[in-house]
PDB file of C-alpha atoms and ligand atoms in Angstrom:
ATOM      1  CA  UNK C   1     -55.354 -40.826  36.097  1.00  0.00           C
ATOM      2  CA  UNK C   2     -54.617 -43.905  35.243  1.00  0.00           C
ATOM      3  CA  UNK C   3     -53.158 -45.555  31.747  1.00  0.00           C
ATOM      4  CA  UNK C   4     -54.490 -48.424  29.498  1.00  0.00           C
ATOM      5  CA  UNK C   5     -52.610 -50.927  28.110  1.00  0.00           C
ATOM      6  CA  UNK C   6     -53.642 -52.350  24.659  1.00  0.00           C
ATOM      7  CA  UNK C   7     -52.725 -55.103  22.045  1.00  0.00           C
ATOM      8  CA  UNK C   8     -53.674 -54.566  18.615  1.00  0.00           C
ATOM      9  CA  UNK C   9     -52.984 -57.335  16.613  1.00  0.00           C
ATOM     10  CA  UNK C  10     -53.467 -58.738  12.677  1.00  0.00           C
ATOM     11  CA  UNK C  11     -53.917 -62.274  12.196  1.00  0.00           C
ATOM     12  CA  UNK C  12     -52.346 -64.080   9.056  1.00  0.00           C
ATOM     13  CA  UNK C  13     -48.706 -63.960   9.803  1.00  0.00           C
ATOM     14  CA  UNK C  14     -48.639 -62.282  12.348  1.00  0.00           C
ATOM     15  CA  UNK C  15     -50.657 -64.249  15.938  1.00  0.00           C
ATOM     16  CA  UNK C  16     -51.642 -66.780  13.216  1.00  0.00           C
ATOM     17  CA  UNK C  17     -48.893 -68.598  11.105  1.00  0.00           C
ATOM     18  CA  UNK C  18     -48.393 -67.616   7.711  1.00  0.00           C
ATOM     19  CA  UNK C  19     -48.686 -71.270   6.320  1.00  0.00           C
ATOM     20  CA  UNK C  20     -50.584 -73.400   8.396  1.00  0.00           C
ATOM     21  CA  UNK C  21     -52.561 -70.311  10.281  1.00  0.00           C
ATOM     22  CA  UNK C  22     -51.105 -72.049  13.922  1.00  0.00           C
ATOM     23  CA  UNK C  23     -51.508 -69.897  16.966  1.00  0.00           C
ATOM     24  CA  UNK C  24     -49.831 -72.268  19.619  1.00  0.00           C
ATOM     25  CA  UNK C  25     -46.562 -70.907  19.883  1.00  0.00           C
ATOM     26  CA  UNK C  26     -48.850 -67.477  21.134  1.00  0.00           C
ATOM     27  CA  UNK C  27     -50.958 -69.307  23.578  1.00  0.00           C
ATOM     28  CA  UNK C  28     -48.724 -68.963  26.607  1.00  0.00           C
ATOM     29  CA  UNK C  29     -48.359 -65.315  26.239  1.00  0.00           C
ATOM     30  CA  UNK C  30     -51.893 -64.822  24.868  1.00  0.00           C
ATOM     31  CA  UNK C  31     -52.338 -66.609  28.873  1.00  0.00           C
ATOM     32  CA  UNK C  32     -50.104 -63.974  30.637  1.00  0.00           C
ATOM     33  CA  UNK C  33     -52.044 -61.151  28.806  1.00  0.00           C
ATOM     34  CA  UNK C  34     -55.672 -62.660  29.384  1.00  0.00           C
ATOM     35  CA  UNK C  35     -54.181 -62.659  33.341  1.00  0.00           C
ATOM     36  CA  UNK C  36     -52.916 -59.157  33.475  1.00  0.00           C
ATOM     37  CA  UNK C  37     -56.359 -58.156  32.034  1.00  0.00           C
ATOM     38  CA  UNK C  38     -54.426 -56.434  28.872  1.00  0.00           C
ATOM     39  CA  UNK C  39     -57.603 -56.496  26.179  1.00  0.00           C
ATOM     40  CA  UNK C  40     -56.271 -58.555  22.576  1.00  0.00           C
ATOM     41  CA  UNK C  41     -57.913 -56.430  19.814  1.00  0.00           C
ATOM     42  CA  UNK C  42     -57.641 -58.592  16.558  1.00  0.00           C
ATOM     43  CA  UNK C  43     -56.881 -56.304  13.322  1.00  0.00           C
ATOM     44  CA  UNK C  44     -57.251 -58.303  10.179  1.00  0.00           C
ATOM     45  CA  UNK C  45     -58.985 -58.304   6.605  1.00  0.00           C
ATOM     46  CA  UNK C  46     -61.022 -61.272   7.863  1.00  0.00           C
ATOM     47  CA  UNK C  47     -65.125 -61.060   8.241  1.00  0.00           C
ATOM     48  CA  UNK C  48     -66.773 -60.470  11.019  1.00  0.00           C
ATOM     49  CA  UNK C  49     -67.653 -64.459  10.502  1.00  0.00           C
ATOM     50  CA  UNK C  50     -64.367 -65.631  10.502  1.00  0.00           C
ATOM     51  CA  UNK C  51     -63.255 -63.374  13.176  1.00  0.00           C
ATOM     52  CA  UNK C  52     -66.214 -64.700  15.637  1.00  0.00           C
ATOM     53  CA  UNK C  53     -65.083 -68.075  15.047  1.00  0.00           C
ATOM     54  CA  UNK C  54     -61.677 -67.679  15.795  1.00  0.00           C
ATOM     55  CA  UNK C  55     -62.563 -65.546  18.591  1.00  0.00           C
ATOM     56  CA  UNK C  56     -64.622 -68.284  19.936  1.00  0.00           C
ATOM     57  CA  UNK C  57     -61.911 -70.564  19.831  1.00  0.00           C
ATOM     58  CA  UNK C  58     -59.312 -68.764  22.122  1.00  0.00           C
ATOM     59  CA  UNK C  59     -61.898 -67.384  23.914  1.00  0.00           C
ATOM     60  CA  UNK C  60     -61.192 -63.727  23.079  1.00  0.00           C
ATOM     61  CA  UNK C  61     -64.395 -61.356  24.191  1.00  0.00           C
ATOM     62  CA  UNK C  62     -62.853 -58.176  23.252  1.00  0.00           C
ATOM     63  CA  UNK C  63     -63.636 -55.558  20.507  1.00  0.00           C
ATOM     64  CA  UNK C  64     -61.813 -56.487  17.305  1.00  0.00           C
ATOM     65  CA  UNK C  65     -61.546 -54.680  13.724  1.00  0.00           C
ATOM     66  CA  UNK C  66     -63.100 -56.474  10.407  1.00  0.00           C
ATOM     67  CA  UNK C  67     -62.057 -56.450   7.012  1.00  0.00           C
ATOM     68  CA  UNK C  68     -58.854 -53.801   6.790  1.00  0.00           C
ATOM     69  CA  UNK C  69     -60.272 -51.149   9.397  1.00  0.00           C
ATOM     70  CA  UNK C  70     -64.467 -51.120   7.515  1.00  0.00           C
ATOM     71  CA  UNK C  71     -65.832 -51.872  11.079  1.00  0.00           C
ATOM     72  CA  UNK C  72     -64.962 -52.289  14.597  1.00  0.00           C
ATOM     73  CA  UNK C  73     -67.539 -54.331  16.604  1.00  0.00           C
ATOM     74  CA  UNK C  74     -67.515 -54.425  20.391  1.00  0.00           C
ATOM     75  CA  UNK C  75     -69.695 -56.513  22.512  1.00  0.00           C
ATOM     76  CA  UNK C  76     -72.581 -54.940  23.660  1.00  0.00           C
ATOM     77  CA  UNK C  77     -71.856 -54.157  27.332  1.00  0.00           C
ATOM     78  CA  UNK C  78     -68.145 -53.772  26.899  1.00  0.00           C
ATOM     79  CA  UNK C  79     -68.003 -50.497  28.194  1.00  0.00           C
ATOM     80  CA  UNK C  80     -70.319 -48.785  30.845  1.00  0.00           C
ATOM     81  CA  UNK C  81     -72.367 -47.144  27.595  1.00  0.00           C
ATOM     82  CA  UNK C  82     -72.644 -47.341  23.805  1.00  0.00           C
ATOM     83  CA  UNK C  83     -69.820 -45.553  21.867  1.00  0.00           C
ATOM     84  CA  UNK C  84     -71.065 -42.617  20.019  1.00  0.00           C
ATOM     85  CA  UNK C  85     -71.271 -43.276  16.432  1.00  0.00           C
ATOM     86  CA  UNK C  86     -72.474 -47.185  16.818  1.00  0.00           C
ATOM     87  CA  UNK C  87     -75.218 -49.265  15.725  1.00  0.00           C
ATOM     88  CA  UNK C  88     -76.072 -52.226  18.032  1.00  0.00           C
ATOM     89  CA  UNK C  89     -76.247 -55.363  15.311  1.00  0.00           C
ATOM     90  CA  UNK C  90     -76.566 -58.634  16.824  1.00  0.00           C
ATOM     91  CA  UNK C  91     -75.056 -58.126  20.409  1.00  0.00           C
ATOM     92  CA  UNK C  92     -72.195 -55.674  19.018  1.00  0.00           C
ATOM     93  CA  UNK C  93     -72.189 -51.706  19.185  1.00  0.00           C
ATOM     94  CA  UNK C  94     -70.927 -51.687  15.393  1.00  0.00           C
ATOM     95  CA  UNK C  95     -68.657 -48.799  14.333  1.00  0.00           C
ATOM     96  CA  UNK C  96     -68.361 -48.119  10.094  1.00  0.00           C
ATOM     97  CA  UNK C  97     -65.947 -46.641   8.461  1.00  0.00           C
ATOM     98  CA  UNK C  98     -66.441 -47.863   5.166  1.00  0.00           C
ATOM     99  CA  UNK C  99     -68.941 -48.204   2.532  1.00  0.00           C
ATOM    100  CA  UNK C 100     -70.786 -51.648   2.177  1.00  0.00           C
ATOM    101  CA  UNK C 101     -69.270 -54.192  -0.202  1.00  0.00           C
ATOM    102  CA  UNK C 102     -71.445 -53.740  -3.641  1.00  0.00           C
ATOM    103  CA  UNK C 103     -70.199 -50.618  -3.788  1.00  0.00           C
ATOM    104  CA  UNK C 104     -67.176 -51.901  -5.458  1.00  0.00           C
ATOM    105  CA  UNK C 105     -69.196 -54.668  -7.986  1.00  0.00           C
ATOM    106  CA  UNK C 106     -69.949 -52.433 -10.769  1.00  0.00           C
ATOM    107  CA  UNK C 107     -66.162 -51.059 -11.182  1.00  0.00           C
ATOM    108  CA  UNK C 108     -64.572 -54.519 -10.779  1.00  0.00           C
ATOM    109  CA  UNK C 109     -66.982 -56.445 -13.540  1.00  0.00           C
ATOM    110  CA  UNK C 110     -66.026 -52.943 -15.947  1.00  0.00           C
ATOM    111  CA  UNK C 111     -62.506 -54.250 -15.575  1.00  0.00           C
ATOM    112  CA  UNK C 112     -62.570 -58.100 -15.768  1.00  0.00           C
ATOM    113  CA  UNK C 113     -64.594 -56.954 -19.160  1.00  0.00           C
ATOM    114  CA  UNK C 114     -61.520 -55.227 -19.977  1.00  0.00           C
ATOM    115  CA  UNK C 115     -58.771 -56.829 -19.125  1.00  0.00           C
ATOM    116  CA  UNK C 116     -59.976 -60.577 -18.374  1.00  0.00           C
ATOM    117  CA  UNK C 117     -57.896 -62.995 -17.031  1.00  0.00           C
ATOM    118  CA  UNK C 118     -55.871 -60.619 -15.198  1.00  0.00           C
ATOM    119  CA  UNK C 119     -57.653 -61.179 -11.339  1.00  0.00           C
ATOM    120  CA  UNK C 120     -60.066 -62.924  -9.267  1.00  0.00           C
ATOM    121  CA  UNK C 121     -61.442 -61.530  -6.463  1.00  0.00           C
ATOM    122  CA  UNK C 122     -64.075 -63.719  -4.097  1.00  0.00           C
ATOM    123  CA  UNK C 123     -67.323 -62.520  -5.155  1.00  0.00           C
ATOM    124  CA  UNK C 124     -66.789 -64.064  -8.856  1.00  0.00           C
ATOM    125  CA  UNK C 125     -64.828 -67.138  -7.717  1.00  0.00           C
ATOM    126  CA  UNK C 126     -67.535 -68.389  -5.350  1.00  0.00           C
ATOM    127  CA  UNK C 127     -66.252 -70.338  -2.651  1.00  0.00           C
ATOM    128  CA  UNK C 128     -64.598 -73.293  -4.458  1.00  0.00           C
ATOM    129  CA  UNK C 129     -62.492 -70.835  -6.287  1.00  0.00           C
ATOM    130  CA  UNK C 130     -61.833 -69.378  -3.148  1.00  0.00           C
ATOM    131  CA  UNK C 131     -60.851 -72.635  -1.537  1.00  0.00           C
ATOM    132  CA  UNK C 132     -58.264 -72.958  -4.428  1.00  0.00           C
ATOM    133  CA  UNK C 133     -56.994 -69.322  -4.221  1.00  0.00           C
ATOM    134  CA  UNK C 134     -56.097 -69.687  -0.428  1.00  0.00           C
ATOM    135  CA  UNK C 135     -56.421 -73.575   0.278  1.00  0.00           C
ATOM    136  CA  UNK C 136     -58.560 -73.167   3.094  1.00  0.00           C
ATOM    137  CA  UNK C 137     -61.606 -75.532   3.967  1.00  0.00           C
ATOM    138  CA  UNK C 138     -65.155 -75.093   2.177  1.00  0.00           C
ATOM    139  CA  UNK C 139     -66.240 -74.298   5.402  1.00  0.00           C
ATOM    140  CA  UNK C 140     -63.547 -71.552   6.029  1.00  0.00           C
ATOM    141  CA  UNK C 141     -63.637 -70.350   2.736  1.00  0.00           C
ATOM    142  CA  UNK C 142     -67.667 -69.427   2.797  1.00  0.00           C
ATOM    143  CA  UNK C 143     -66.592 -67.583   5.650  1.00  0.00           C
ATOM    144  CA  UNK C 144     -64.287 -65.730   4.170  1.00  0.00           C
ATOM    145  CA  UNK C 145     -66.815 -64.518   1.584  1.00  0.00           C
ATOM    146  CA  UNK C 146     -69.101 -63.217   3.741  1.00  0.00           C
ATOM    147  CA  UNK C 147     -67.834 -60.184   3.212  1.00  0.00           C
ATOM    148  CA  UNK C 148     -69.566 -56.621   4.394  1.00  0.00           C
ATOM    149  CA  UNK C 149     -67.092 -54.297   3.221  1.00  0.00           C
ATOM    150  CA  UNK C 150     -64.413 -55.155   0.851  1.00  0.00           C
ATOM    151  CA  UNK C 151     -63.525 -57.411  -2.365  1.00  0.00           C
ATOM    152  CA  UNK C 152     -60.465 -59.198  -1.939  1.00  0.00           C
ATOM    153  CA  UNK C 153     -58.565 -59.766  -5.500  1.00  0.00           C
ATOM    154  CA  UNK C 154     -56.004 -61.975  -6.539  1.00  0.00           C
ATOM    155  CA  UNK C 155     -53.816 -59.911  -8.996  1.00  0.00           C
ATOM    156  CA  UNK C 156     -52.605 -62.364 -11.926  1.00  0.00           C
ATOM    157  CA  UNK C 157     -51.368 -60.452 -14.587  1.00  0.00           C
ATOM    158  CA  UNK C 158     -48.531 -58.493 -15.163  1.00  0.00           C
ATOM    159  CA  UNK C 159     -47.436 -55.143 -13.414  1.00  0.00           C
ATOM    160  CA  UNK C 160     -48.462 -52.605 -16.360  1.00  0.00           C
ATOM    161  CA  UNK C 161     -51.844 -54.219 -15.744  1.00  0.00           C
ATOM    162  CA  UNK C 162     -51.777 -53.719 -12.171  1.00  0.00           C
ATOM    163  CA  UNK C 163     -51.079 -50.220 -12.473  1.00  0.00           C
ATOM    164  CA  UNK C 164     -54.246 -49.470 -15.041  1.00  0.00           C
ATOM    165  CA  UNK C 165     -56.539 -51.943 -12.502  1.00  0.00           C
ATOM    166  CA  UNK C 166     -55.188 -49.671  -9.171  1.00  0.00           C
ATOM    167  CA  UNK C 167     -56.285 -46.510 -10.981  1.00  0.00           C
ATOM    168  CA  UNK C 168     -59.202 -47.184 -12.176  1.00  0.00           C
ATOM    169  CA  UNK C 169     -60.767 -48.412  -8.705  1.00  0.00           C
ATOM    170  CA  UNK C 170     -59.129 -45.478  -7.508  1.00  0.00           C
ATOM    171  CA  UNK C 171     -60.726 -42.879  -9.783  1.00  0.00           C
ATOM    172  CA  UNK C 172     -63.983 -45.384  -8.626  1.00  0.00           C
ATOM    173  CA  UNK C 173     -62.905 -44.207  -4.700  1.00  0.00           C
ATOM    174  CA  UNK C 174     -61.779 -47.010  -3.948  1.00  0.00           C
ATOM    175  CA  UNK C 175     -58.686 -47.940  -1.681  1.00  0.00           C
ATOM    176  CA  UNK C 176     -57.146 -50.797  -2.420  1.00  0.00           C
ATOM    177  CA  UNK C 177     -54.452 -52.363   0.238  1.00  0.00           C
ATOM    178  CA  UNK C 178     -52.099 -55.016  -0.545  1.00  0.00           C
ATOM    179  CA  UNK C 179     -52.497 -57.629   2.333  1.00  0.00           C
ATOM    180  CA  UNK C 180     -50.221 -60.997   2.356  1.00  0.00           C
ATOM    181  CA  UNK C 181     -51.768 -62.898  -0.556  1.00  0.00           C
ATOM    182  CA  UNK C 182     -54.201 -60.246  -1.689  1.00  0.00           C
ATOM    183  CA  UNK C 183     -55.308 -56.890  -2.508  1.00  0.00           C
ATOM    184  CA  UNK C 184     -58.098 -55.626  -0.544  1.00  0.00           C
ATOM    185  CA  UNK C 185     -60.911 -53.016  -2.287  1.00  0.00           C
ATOM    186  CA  UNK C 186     -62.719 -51.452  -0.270  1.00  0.00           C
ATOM    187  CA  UNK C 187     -63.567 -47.570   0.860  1.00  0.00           C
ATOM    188  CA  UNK C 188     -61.422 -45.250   2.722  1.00  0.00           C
ATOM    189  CA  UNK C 189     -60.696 -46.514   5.398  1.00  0.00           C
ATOM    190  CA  UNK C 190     -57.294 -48.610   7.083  1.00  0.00           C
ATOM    191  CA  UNK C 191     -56.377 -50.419  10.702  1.00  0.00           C
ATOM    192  CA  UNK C 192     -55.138 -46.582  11.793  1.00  0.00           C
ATOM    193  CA  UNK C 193     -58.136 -45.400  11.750  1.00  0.00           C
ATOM    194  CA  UNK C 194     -59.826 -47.664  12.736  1.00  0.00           C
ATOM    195  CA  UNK C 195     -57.589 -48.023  16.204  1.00  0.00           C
ATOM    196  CA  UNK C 196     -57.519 -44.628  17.183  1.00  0.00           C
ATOM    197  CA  UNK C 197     -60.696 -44.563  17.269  1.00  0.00           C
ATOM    198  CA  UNK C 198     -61.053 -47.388  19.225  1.00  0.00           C
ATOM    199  CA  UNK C 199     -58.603 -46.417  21.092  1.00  0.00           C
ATOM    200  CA  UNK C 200     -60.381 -42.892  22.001  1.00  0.00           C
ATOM    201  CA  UNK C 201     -63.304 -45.305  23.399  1.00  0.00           C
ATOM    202  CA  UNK C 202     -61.106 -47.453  26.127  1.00  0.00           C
ATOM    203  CA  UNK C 203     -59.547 -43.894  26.908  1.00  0.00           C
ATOM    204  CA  UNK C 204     -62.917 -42.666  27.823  1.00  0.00           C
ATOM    205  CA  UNK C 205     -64.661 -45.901  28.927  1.00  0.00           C
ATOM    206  CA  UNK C 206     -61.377 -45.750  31.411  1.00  0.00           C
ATOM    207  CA  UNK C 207     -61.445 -42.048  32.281  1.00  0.00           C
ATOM    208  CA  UNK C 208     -57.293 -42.588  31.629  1.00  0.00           C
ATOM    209  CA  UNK C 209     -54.898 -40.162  30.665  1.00  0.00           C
ATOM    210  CA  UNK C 210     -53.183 -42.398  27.697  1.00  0.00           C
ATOM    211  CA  UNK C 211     -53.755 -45.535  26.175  1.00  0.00           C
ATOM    212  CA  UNK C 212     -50.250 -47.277  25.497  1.00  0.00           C
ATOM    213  CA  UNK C 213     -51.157 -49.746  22.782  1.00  0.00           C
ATOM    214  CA  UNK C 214     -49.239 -52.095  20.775  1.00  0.00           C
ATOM    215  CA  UNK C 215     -49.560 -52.733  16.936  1.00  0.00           C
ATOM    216  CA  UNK C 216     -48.528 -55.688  15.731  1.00  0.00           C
ATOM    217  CA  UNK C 217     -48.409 -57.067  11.923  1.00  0.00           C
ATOM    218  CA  UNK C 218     -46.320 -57.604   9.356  1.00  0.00           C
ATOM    219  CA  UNK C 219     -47.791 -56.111   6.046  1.00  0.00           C
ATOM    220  CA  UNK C 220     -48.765 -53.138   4.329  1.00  0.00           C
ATOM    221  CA  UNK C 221     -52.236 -53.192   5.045  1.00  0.00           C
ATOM    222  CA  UNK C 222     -50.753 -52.689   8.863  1.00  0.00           C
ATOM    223  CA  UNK C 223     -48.730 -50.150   8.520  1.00  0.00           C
ATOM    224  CA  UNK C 224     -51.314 -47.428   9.014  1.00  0.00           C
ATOM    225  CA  UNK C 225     -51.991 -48.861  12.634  1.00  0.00           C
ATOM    226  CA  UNK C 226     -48.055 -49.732  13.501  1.00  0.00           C
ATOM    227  CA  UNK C 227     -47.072 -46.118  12.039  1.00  0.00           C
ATOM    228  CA  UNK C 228     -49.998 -44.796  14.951  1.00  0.00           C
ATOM    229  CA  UNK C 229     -49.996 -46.975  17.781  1.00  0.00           C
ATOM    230  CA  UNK C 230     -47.478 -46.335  21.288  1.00  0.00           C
ATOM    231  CA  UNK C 231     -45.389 -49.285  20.308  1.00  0.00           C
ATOM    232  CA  UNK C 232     -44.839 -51.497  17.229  1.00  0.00           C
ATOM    233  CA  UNK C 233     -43.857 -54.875  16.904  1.00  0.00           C
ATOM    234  CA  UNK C 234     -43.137 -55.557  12.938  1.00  0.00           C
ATOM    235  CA  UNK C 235     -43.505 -59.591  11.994  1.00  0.00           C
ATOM    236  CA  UNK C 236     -40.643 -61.130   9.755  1.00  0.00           C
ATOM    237  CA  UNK C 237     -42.568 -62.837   6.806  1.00  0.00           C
ATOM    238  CA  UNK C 238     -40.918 -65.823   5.037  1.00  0.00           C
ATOM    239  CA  UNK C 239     -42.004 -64.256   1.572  1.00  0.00           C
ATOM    240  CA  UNK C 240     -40.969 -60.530   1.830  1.00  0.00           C
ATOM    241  CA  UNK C 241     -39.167 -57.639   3.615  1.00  0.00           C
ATOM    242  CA  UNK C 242     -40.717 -56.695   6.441  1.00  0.00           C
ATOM    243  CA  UNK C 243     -43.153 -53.585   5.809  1.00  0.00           C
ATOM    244  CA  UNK C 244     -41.824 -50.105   5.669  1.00  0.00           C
ATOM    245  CA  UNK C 245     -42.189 -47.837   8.593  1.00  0.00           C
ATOM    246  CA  UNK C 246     -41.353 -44.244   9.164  1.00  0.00           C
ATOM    247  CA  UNK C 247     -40.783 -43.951  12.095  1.00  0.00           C
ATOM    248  CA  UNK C 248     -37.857 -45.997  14.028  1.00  0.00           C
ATOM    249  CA  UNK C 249     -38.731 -44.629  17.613  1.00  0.00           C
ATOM    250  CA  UNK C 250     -40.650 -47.569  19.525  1.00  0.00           C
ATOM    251  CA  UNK C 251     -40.185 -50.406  16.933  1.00  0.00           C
ATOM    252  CA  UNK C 252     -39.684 -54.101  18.052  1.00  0.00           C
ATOM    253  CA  UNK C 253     -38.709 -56.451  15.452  1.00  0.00           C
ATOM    254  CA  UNK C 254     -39.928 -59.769  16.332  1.00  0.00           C
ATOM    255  CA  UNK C 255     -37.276 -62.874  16.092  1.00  0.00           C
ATOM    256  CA  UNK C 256     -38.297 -65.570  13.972  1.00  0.00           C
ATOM    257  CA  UNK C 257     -41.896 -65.609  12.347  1.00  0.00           C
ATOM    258  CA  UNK C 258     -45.359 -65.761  12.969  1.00  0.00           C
ATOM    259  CA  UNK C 259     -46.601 -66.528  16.335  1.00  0.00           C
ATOM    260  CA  UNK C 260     -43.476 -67.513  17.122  1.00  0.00           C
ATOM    261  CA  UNK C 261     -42.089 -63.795  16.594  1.00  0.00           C
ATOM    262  CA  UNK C 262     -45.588 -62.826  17.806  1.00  0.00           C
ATOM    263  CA  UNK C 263     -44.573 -64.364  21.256  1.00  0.00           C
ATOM    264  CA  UNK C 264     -41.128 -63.149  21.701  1.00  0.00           C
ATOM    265  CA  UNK C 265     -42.037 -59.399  20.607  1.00  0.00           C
ATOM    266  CA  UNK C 266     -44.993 -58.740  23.441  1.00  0.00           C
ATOM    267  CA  UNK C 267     -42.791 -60.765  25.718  1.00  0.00           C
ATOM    268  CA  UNK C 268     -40.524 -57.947  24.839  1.00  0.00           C
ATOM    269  CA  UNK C 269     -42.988 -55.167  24.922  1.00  0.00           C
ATOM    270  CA  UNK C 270     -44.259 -55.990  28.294  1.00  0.00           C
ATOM    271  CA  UNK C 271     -40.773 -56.349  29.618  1.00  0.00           C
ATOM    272  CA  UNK C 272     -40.413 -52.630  28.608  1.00  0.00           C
ATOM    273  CA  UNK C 273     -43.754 -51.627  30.307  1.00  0.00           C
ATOM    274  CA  UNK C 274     -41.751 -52.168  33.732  1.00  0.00           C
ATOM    275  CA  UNK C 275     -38.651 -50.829  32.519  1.00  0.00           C
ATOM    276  CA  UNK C 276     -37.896 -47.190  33.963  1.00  0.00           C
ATOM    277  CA  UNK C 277     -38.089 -44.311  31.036  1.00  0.00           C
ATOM    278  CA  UNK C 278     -34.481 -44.388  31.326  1.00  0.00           C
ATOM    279  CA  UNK C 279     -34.100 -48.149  30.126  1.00  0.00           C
ATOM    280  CA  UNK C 280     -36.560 -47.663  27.525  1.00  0.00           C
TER     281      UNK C 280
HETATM  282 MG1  LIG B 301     -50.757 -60.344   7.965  1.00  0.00          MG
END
């Protein structure tokens, strides 16, 4: 039996730069990858919207995982059959794993009541507000609200605050992840899960014996995925320390930022695919 190889990536800060959301630096590799006919699975907290659009862009026609790990959507026809446990929605065999998105309305306007001031999240700011929260276009920013899953909030007040607001949405059942610039509400669910279960479906779809994936990010709301996957490759971001793993086995810590460290770590990660056990 054979084995598939995998990349499992997030997108802000990690393939896309944290600042001006750049890819180039990736494109070469992105090139070598698309040639060796290793899938790109994009893992971010984007929408399926915004994900479709930059998917259109570099011309990625793989599955890919929405907002935290909620959904993975994979293009009708993908695989020989239908995963079990999808929905076909507009061309894509849909996969949830989270609760829809006004689940979390009721508990988030109960605490802007009570504490106001203290965050913003999308769904209240409207897409101007969101323009100003992340400086993206009005174009990309109505994108970004079209949200099916999760709330993103801006936390603005101070860390008792933050403590009260985390338990209450978690007595609501909520689970909130901290991404680069924001905090993520949304139901149980995280990029782990949401890859090994995707993974189980190229396993079968390739009758292989192991899927050897790589997970690459470089924030919390990746760990889950980088803690599960064959291989990680951690992003350096310019704002933070890089996020906390536990495990050390099968780590690559990419040099430099970004796509740039993007590049050089699955230049690195292939280079060990070839390598005998013993080099490894
Ligand atoms: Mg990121």
């Amino acid at each position: 039996m054979s084995a598939v190889q995998l990349v499992v990536t997030d997108l802000d800060g990690s393939l896309l730069d944290h600042h001006d959301y750049s890819y180039a630096p990736a494109l070469p590799v992105l090139q070598v990858l698309e040639e060796m006919r290793v899938p790109v699975v994009f893992a971010s907290s984007k929408t399926r919207a915004e994900m479709l659009a930059l998917r259109k862009e570099l011309g990625n026609e793989h599955p890919f995982i929405v907002e935290n790990g909620a959904a993975v959507l994979i293009p009708e026809g993908y695989f020989l059959k239908a995963p079990e446990h999808t929905e076909l929605r507009d061309g894509y065999w849909v996969r949830e794993l989270a609760p829809p998105r006004q689940q979390w309305a009721a508990p988030l306007a109960a605490l802007r009541a009570s504490m106001p001031g203290a965050f913003e999240d999308f769904a209240s700011a409207g897409t101007e507000g969101i323009v100003a929260m992340t400086g993206l276009s009005v174009e990309k920013a109505a994108l970004a609200n079209e949200r099916e899953y999760s709330e993103p909030v801006q936390w603005r007040g101070d860390d008792d605050g933050l403590e009260a607001f985390l338990a209450t949405l978690d007595d609501a059942g909520a689970r909130v992840l901290k991404g680069g610039r924001f905090y993520s509400v949304a139901g149980d669910c995280d990029k782990g899960q949401a890859l090994a279960w995707l993974r189980e479906q190229y396993r079968l779809a390739a009758s292989a014996a192991a899927v050897y994936d790589l997970a690459v990010g470089d924030g919390a709301n990746d760990v889950p995925m980088l803690e599960i996957a064959h291989r990680a490759l951690v992003i350096p971001a310019p704002d933070r320390p890089l996020p906390a793993l536990t495990r050390d086995e099968g780590v690559i810590v990419g040099e430099g930022m970004g796509p740039v460290a993007w590049a050089w770590g699955v230049r690195e990660w292939l280079r060990s695919l070839y390598q005998t056990p013993e080099e490894r």
